Amino acid sequence: MVAQKRKVPLLGRLMLGEGNLFKRILLIFVFAFILVLVIINLSLLSMTKLHVNTGEVIHTQQVISGFDELLSIMKDAETGQRGYILTRDSAFLGAYSTAGPELYQTNQRLRKLVADNVNQVKRLALLDSLILKRRVLLDLNLKDEQLSIESFRQGNAVMNQIRDVVKDAKEEELDLMRQRKANLERSTKQTRTTITIFSLMALALVIVPLIFTLFELRKRLILQQLLDSVLNSSLNVIQSFESIRDVNNNIIDFRLIQANETSQKLLQKNVNTVIGMTLLEIFPEQQFDNFFEQFKQVVEKGISHDTEFESTLDGTIRWYHATAVKLRDGFTLTIQDITDSKKSAIDLKNNVVALQRSNAELEQFAYVASHDLQEPLRKILTFIDLLKLKSDIELNTEAGNYLQRISNAALRRRGLISDLLSYSRTGSTQSEIAT
């Protein structure tokens, strides 16, 4: 099974050592996420506070409006009653007739609005009694055909009391209004500030990680260029492979993800064209079967593997030393051309053999030469001894001296030849021991 060929992008190669970078980016993301949550929470609190303050201001306005409405209904009822008394025209009684239901509805609405304000609850109860009293007086004036000044005076007094109570209620609500408007203004400013800060922080959270990531990528690009420069300046072939696994997680091939320029000489192909190709595509399976199994062991067991192999390059046999080391879920392969050292070793071996042969011949020559040279010396010494024995009486002192000198010279020569023979035998024995 041959995996589909694909190119490995530059970013993928840059991320071969991405562990530290990803950890830092993850930490920045977590910090940014927590910060965003805090800002969102603060914004929600600020918006909630703004909503509450706005509701309080609206509530105060509704209370003021309710008290004004009570006073307005009573004024309208009083005006209608006066118009009817003056003209006896029942058309003026419209506002007076509807005052009851309107006062009830307004009173109920106000009770709900001021339920949390003890002072206003008391004022509303007082208003109920005063309004009831004023309505009773209005009814008496309508039924009494003879107008009573005292009745009008009492009605006016009650109406003034109603106005005073409404005035007090409105003043308290206006004080609350001023406080609540101040709170609303502070909440509005706080909300605007929070939103502004949130916007700036959000912008910073986008820009800072972007700048950091670009900086890291730039740094890694520089490191990658430096690494490429180091790899390409190496005389050794350096290649990195990642594992290709099947559905059962078994390694079925390796994909080349990095190769230096020296690889081009061994592969005899442009490096850029083989990046992304599989091992079995680059090296036929029938030639690379043993190495493939060894590479699988390197990845699965994490044990480095060293081997030597030979290959024919441009018609010349060359020797290589290969070292495979585990790298993540793959391995890095370093191939060194050892042809020169291999040839030097072969030449050295041949020279040693030639030297041994030459030494053997020299030893044989020395042995033969020393043996042949000793024979004349033995005869010279023998005849000198005989000459001394037979001519001892007849030879004079000077002739005897000459014979002694010849004998000494022959003995010295024989000693040198014996030493040479011993040396040749010693060299031969040491060569045999060394071998």
Short mmCIF file of N, CA, C and O in Angstrom, two decimals, residues 22-108:
data_model
loop_
_atom_site.label_atom_id
_atom_site.label_comp_id
_atom_site.label_asym_id
_atom_site.label_seq_id
_atom_site.Cartn_x
_atom_site.Cartn_y
_atom_site.Cartn_z
N PHE A 22 3.27 26.39 21.37
CA PHE A 22 1.87 26.09 21.59
C PHE A 22 1.50 26.24 23.05
O PHE A 22 0.40 26.70 23.38
N LYS A 23 2.41 25.88 23.94
CA LYS A 23 2.12 26.05 25.37
C LYS A 23 1.97 27.52 25.71
O LYS A 23 1.06 27.90 26.45
N ARG A 24 2.85 28.34 25.18
CA ARG A 24 2.76 29.77 25.47
C ARG A 24 1.50 30.38 24.87
O ARG A 24 0.83 31.19 25.51
N ILE A 25 1.18 29.99 23.64
CA ILE A 25 -0.05 30.50 23.03
C ILE A 25 -1.26 30.04 23.81
O ILE A 25 -2.23 30.79 24.01
N LEU A 26 -1.23 28.79 24.30
CA LEU A 26 -2.34 28.27 25.09
C LEU A 26 -2.49 29.06 26.39
O LEU A 26 -3.60 29.40 26.80
N LEU A 27 -1.36 29.37 27.04
CA LEU A 27 -1.41 30.16 28.26
C LEU A 27 -1.98 31.56 27.98
O LEU A 27 -2.80 32.07 28.76
N ILE A 28 -1.56 32.17 26.88
CA ILE A 28 -2.09 33.48 26.52
C ILE A 28 -3.58 33.39 26.26
O ILE A 28 -4.37 34.26 26.68
N PHE A 29 -4.00 32.34 25.56
CA PHE A 29 -5.42 32.18 25.26
C PHE A 29 -6.23 32.00 26.55
O PHE A 29 -7.30 32.60 26.71
N VAL A 30 -5.71 31.17 27.48
CA VAL A 30 -6.43 30.96 28.75
C VAL A 30 -6.52 32.26 29.53
O VAL A 30 -7.58 32.62 30.06
N PHE A 31 -5.39 32.99 29.60
CA PHE A 31 -5.41 34.28 30.30
C PHE A 31 -6.38 35.24 29.64
O PHE A 31 -7.16 35.93 30.33
N ALA A 32 -6.35 35.30 28.32
CA ALA A 32 -7.27 36.19 27.59
C ALA A 32 -8.72 35.77 27.82
O ALA A 32 -9.61 36.63 28.00
N PHE A 33 -8.97 34.46 27.84
CA PHE A 33 -10.34 33.98 28.05
C PHE A 33 -10.84 34.37 29.44
O PHE A 33 -11.98 34.84 29.60
N ILE A 34 -9.97 34.19 30.46
CA ILE A 34 -10.35 34.57 31.82
C ILE A 34 -10.59 36.07 31.91
O ILE A 34 -11.56 36.53 32.53
N LEU A 35 -9.70 36.85 31.28
CA LEU A 35 -9.84 38.30 31.30
C LEU A 35 -11.13 38.73 30.61
O LEU A 35 -11.84 39.63 31.09
N VAL A 36 -11.46 38.09 29.50
CA VAL A 36 -12.71 38.41 28.81
C VAL A 36 -13.91 38.09 29.69
O VAL A 36 -14.87 38.86 29.77
N LEU A 37 -13.85 36.94 30.39
CA LEU A 37 -14.95 36.59 31.29
C LEU A 37 -15.11 37.63 32.40
O LEU A 37 -16.23 38.01 32.76
N VAL A 38 -13.98 38.10 32.95
CA VAL A 38 -14.04 39.11 34.01
C VAL A 38 -14.64 40.40 33.48
O VAL A 38 -15.52 41.01 34.11
N ILE A 39 -14.18 40.82 32.29
CA ILE A 39 -14.70 42.06 31.71
C ILE A 39 -16.18 41.93 31.38
O ILE A 39 -16.97 42.86 31.61
N ILE A 40 -16.57 40.78 30.84
CA ILE A 40 -17.99 40.57 30.54
C ILE A 40 -18.82 40.61 31.82
O ILE A 40 -19.90 41.21 31.86
N ASN A 41 -18.31 40.00 32.88
CA ASN A 41 -19.02 40.01 34.15
C ASN A 41 -19.16 41.43 34.68
O ASN A 41 -20.24 41.83 35.15
N LEU A 42 -18.04 42.18 34.62
CA LEU A 42 -18.11 43.58 35.04
C LEU A 42 -19.09 44.38 34.19
O LEU A 42 -19.82 45.23 34.70
N SER A 43 -19.08 44.12 32.90
CA SER A 43 -20.01 44.83 32.00
C SER A 43 -21.46 44.47 32.34
O SER A 43 -22.33 45.36 32.36
N LEU A 44 -21.70 43.19 32.61
CA LEU A 44 -23.06 42.79 32.98
C LEU A 44 -23.50 43.44 34.28
O LEU A 44 -24.65 43.91 34.40
N LEU A 45 -22.57 43.48 35.26
CA LEU A 45 -22.90 44.15 36.52
C LEU A 45 -23.18 45.63 36.30
O LEU A 45 -24.13 46.18 36.88
N SER A 46 -22.35 46.25 35.47
CA SER A 46 -22.55 47.67 35.18
C SER A 46 -23.86 47.91 34.45
O SER A 46 -24.61 48.84 34.78
N MET A 47 -24.18 47.05 33.47
CA MET A 47 -25.43 47.19 32.74
C MET A 47 -26.63 46.93 33.66
O MET A 47 -27.65 47.61 33.57
N THR A 48 -26.47 45.93 34.56
CA THR A 48 -27.56 45.65 35.51
C THR A 48 -27.79 46.84 36.43
O THR A 48 -28.95 47.23 36.69
N LYS A 49 -26.69 47.41 36.91
CA LYS A 49 -26.81 48.58 37.77
C LYS A 49 -27.45 49.75 37.02
O LYS A 49 -28.29 50.48 37.57
N LEU A 50 -27.03 49.91 35.76
CA LEU A 50 -27.61 50.97 34.95
C LEU A 50 -29.11 50.73 34.75
O LEU A 50 -29.92 51.67 34.84
N HIS A 51 -29.47 49.50 34.51
CA HIS A 51 -30.88 49.16 34.33
C HIS A 51 -31.67 49.43 35.62
O HIS A 51 -32.79 49.98 35.58
N VAL A 52 -31.08 49.05 36.77
CA VAL A 52 -31.76 49.28 38.05
C VAL A 52 -31.93 50.77 38.30
O VAL A 52 -33.02 51.23 38.70
N ASN A 53 -30.87 51.55 38.09
CA ASN A 53 -30.96 53.00 38.31
C ASN A 53 -31.96 53.65 37.36
O ASN A 53 -32.70 54.56 37.76
N THR A 54 -31.96 53.19 36.12
CA THR A 54 -32.95 53.72 35.16
C THR A 54 -34.36 53.39 35.62
O THR A 54 -35.28 54.25 35.56
N GLY A 55 -34.56 52.14 36.10
CA GLY A 55 -35.87 51.76 36.60
C GLY A 55 -36.29 52.58 37.80
O GLY A 55 -37.47 52.94 37.95
N GLU A 56 -35.32 52.90 38.68
CA GLU A 56 -35.65 53.72 39.86
C GLU A 56 -36.06 55.12 39.45
O GLU A 56 -37.00 55.70 40.02
N VAL A 57 -35.35 55.69 38.47
CA VAL A 57 -35.72 57.03 37.99
C VAL A 57 -37.12 57.01 37.38
O VAL A 57 -37.96 57.88 37.65
N ILE A 58 -37.39 55.98 36.56
CA ILE A 58 -38.72 55.87 35.96
C ILE A 58 -39.77 55.65 37.04
O ILE A 58 -40.88 56.23 36.99
N HIS A 59 -39.43 54.85 38.05
CA HIS A 59 -40.35 54.61 39.16
C HIS A 59 -40.69 55.91 39.88
O HIS A 59 -41.86 56.19 40.19
N THR A 60 -39.67 56.73 40.15
CA THR A 60 -39.89 58.02 40.82
C THR A 60 -40.76 58.92 39.97
O THR A 60 -41.68 59.61 40.48
N GLN A 61 -40.49 58.94 38.66
CA GLN A 61 -41.32 59.76 37.76
C GLN A 61 -42.77 59.28 37.77
O GLN A 61 -43.70 60.10 37.74
N GLN A 62 -42.97 57.98 37.82
CA GLN A 62 -44.33 57.44 37.86
C GLN A 62 -45.04 57.82 39.17
O GLN A 62 -46.24 58.12 39.16
N VAL A 63 -44.31 57.81 40.30
CA VAL A 63 -44.90 58.20 41.58
C VAL A 63 -45.30 59.68 41.56
O VAL A 63 -46.43 60.06 41.97
N ILE A 64 -44.39 60.52 41.07
CA ILE A 64 -44.70 61.96 40.97
C ILE A 64 -45.90 62.17 40.07
O ILE A 64 -46.82 62.96 40.38
N SER A 65 -45.88 61.47 38.93
CA SER A 65 -47.01 61.59 38.01
C SER A 65 -48.31 61.12 38.66
O SER A 65 -49.38 61.71 38.44
N GLY A 66 -48.25 60.05 39.50
CA GLY A 66 -49.44 59.55 40.17
C GLY A 66 -50.02 60.55 41.15
O GLY A 66 -51.25 60.77 41.19
N PHE A 67 -49.15 61.20 41.94
CA PHE A 67 -49.63 62.22 42.88
C PHE A 67 -50.21 63.41 42.12
O PHE A 67 -51.24 63.99 42.51
N ASP A 68 -49.53 63.81 41.03
CA ASP A 68 -50.07 64.90 40.21
C ASP A 68 -51.43 64.52 39.64
O ASP A 68 -52.34 65.36 39.53
N GLU A 69 -51.55 63.28 39.24
CA GLU A 69 -52.82 62.83 38.66
C GLU A 69 -53.94 62.84 39.70
O GLU A 69 -55.08 63.24 39.40
N LEU A 70 -53.64 62.44 40.95
CA LEU A 70 -54.65 62.51 42.02
C LEU A 70 -55.12 63.95 42.23
O LEU A 70 -56.33 64.23 42.32
N LEU A 71 -54.16 64.85 42.30
CA LEU A 71 -54.50 66.26 42.50
C LEU A 71 -55.27 66.81 41.32
O LEU A 71 -56.25 67.58 41.48
N SER A 72 -54.87 66.38 40.10
CA SER A 72 -55.56 66.87 38.90
C SER A 72 -57.00 66.38 38.85
O SER A 72 -57.92 67.13 38.47
N ILE A 73 -57.22 65.13 39.24
CA ILE A 73 -58.58 64.57 39.24
C ILE A 73 -59.46 65.34 40.23
O ILE A 73 -60.63 65.67 39.92
N MET A 74 -58.89 65.61 41.40
CA MET A 74 -59.67 66.36 42.40
C MET A 74 -59.97 67.77 41.91
O MET A 74 -61.07 68.30 42.11
N LYS A 75 -58.99 68.40 41.24
CA LYS A 75 -59.24 69.73 40.70
C LYS A 75 -60.33 69.70 39.64
O LYS A 75 -61.20 70.58 39.58
N ASP A 76 -60.25 68.68 38.77
CA ASP A 76 -61.26 68.57 37.72
C ASP A 76 -62.64 68.33 38.33
O ASP A 76 -63.66 68.91 37.87
N ALA A 77 -62.70 67.50 39.37
CA ALA A 77 -63.99 67.25 40.02
C ALA A 77 -64.52 68.51 40.68
O ALA A 77 -65.74 68.83 40.60
N GLU A 78 -63.64 69.27 41.34
CA GLU A 78 -64.04 70.51 41.98
C GLU A 78 -64.50 71.55 40.96
O GLU A 78 -65.51 72.25 41.16
N THR A 79 -63.76 71.61 39.83
CA THR A 79 -64.14 72.56 38.77
C THR A 79 -65.50 72.20 38.18
O THR A 79 -66.35 73.07 37.93
N GLY A 80 -65.73 70.92 37.96
CA GLY A 80 -67.02 70.49 37.42
C GLY A 80 -68.16 70.78 38.38
O GLY A 80 -69.26 71.19 37.96
N GLN A 81 -67.90 70.57 39.69
CA GLN A 81 -68.94 70.85 40.68
C GLN A 81 -69.29 72.33 40.70
O GLN A 81 -70.44 72.73 40.80
N ARG A 82 -68.26 73.18 40.64
CA ARG A 82 -68.51 74.63 40.62
C ARG A 82 -69.26 75.06 39.36
O ARG A 82 -70.17 75.90 39.41
N GLY A 83 -68.88 74.49 38.24
CA GLY A 83 -69.58 74.83 36.99
C GLY A 83 -71.05 74.45 37.05
O GLY A 83 -71.93 75.18 36.55
N TYR A 84 -71.33 73.28 37.63
CA TYR A 84 -72.72 72.85 37.75
C TYR A 84 -73.49 73.75 38.71
O TYR A 84 -74.66 74.10 38.45
N ILE A 85 -72.88 74.14 39.84
CA ILE A 85 -73.56 75.00 40.80
C ILE A 85 -73.89 76.35 40.19
O ILE A 85 -74.97 76.91 40.41
N LEU A 86 -72.96 76.85 39.39
CA LEU A 86 -73.19 78.16 38.78
C LEU A 86 -74.20 78.12 37.64
O LEU A 86 -74.99 79.05 37.45
N THR A 87 -74.19 77.06 36.85
CA THR A 87 -75.03 77.03 35.64
C THR A 87 -76.16 76.02 35.72
O THR A 87 -77.07 76.05 34.90
N ARG A 88 -76.06 75.09 36.66
CA ARG A 88 -77.01 73.99 36.75
C ARG A 88 -77.07 73.19 35.46
O ARG A 88 -78.06 72.54 35.13
N ASP A 89 -75.90 73.18 34.77
CA ASP A 89 -75.79 72.41 33.53
C ASP A 89 -75.09 71.09 33.87
O ASP A 89 -73.95 71.06 34.34
N SER A 90 -75.81 69.97 33.65
CA SER A 90 -75.27 68.66 34.02
C SER A 90 -74.04 68.27 33.20
O SER A 90 -73.33 67.31 33.55
N ALA A 91 -73.74 68.99 32.14
CA ALA A 91 -72.55 68.68 31.33
C ALA A 91 -71.27 68.88 32.14
O ALA A 91 -70.24 68.26 31.87
N PHE A 92 -71.35 69.77 33.15
CA PHE A 92 -70.18 70.02 33.98
C PHE A 92 -69.90 68.88 34.96
O PHE A 92 -68.85 68.84 35.59
N LEU A 93 -70.88 67.98 35.09
CA LEU A 93 -70.71 66.91 36.06
C LEU A 93 -69.95 65.70 35.50
O LEU A 93 -69.78 64.70 36.19
N GLY A 94 -69.49 65.76 34.24
CA GLY A 94 -68.79 64.64 33.63
C GLY A 94 -67.50 64.28 34.39
O GLY A 94 -67.25 63.13 34.76
N ALA A 95 -66.67 65.34 34.63
CA ALA A 95 -65.42 65.11 35.34
C ALA A 95 -65.69 64.68 36.77
O ALA A 95 -64.96 63.85 37.35
N TYR A 96 -66.74 65.23 37.39
CA TYR A 96 -67.09 64.89 38.76
C TYR A 96 -67.53 63.43 38.85
O TYR A 96 -67.17 62.72 39.78
N SER A 97 -68.29 62.97 37.84
CA SER A 97 -68.82 61.60 37.86
C SER A 97 -67.72 60.57 37.67
O SER A 97 -67.75 59.48 38.27
N THR A 98 -66.76 60.89 36.81
CA THR A 98 -65.67 59.92 36.54
C THR A 98 -64.55 60.01 37.55
O THR A 98 -63.59 59.24 37.50
N ALA A 99 -64.60 60.94 38.46
CA ALA A 99 -63.51 61.13 39.42
C ALA A 99 -63.36 59.92 40.32
O ALA A 99 -62.23 59.52 40.67
N GLY A 100 -64.47 59.30 40.69
CA GLY A 100 -64.40 58.16 41.62
C GLY A 100 -63.58 57.00 41.07
O GLY A 100 -62.58 56.58 41.70
N PRO A 101 -63.96 56.45 39.91
CA PRO A 101 -63.17 55.34 39.36
C PRO A 101 -61.71 55.73 39.08
O PRO A 101 -60.79 54.93 39.30
N GLU A 102 -61.53 56.96 38.56
CA GLU A 102 -60.16 57.38 38.25
C GLU A 102 -59.31 57.50 39.51
O GLU A 102 -58.15 57.11 39.53
N LEU A 103 -59.92 58.04 40.57
CA LEU A 103 -59.19 58.14 41.83
C LEU A 103 -58.85 56.76 42.38
O LEU A 103 -57.75 56.54 42.91
N TYR A 104 -59.75 55.81 42.24
CA TYR A 104 -59.51 54.46 42.73
C TYR A 104 -58.34 53.80 41.96
O TYR A 104 -57.43 53.21 42.57
N GLN A 105 -58.41 53.90 40.64
CA GLN A 105 -57.35 53.29 39.83
C GLN A 105 -55.98 53.92 40.11
O GLN A 105 -54.97 53.23 40.27
N THR A 106 -55.96 55.26 40.17
CA THR A 106 -54.70 55.95 40.45
C THR A 106 -54.19 55.61 41.84
O THR A 106 -52.98 55.40 42.04
N ASN A 107 -55.11 55.53 42.80
CA ASN A 107 -54.72 55.20 44.16
C ASN A 107 -54.12 53.80 44.25
O ASN A 107 -53.11 53.58 44.91
N GLN A 108 -54.73 52.83 43.54
CA GLN A 108 -54.20 51.47 43.55
C GLN A 108 -52.82 51.40 42.91
O GLN A 108 -51.92 50.68 43.38
#
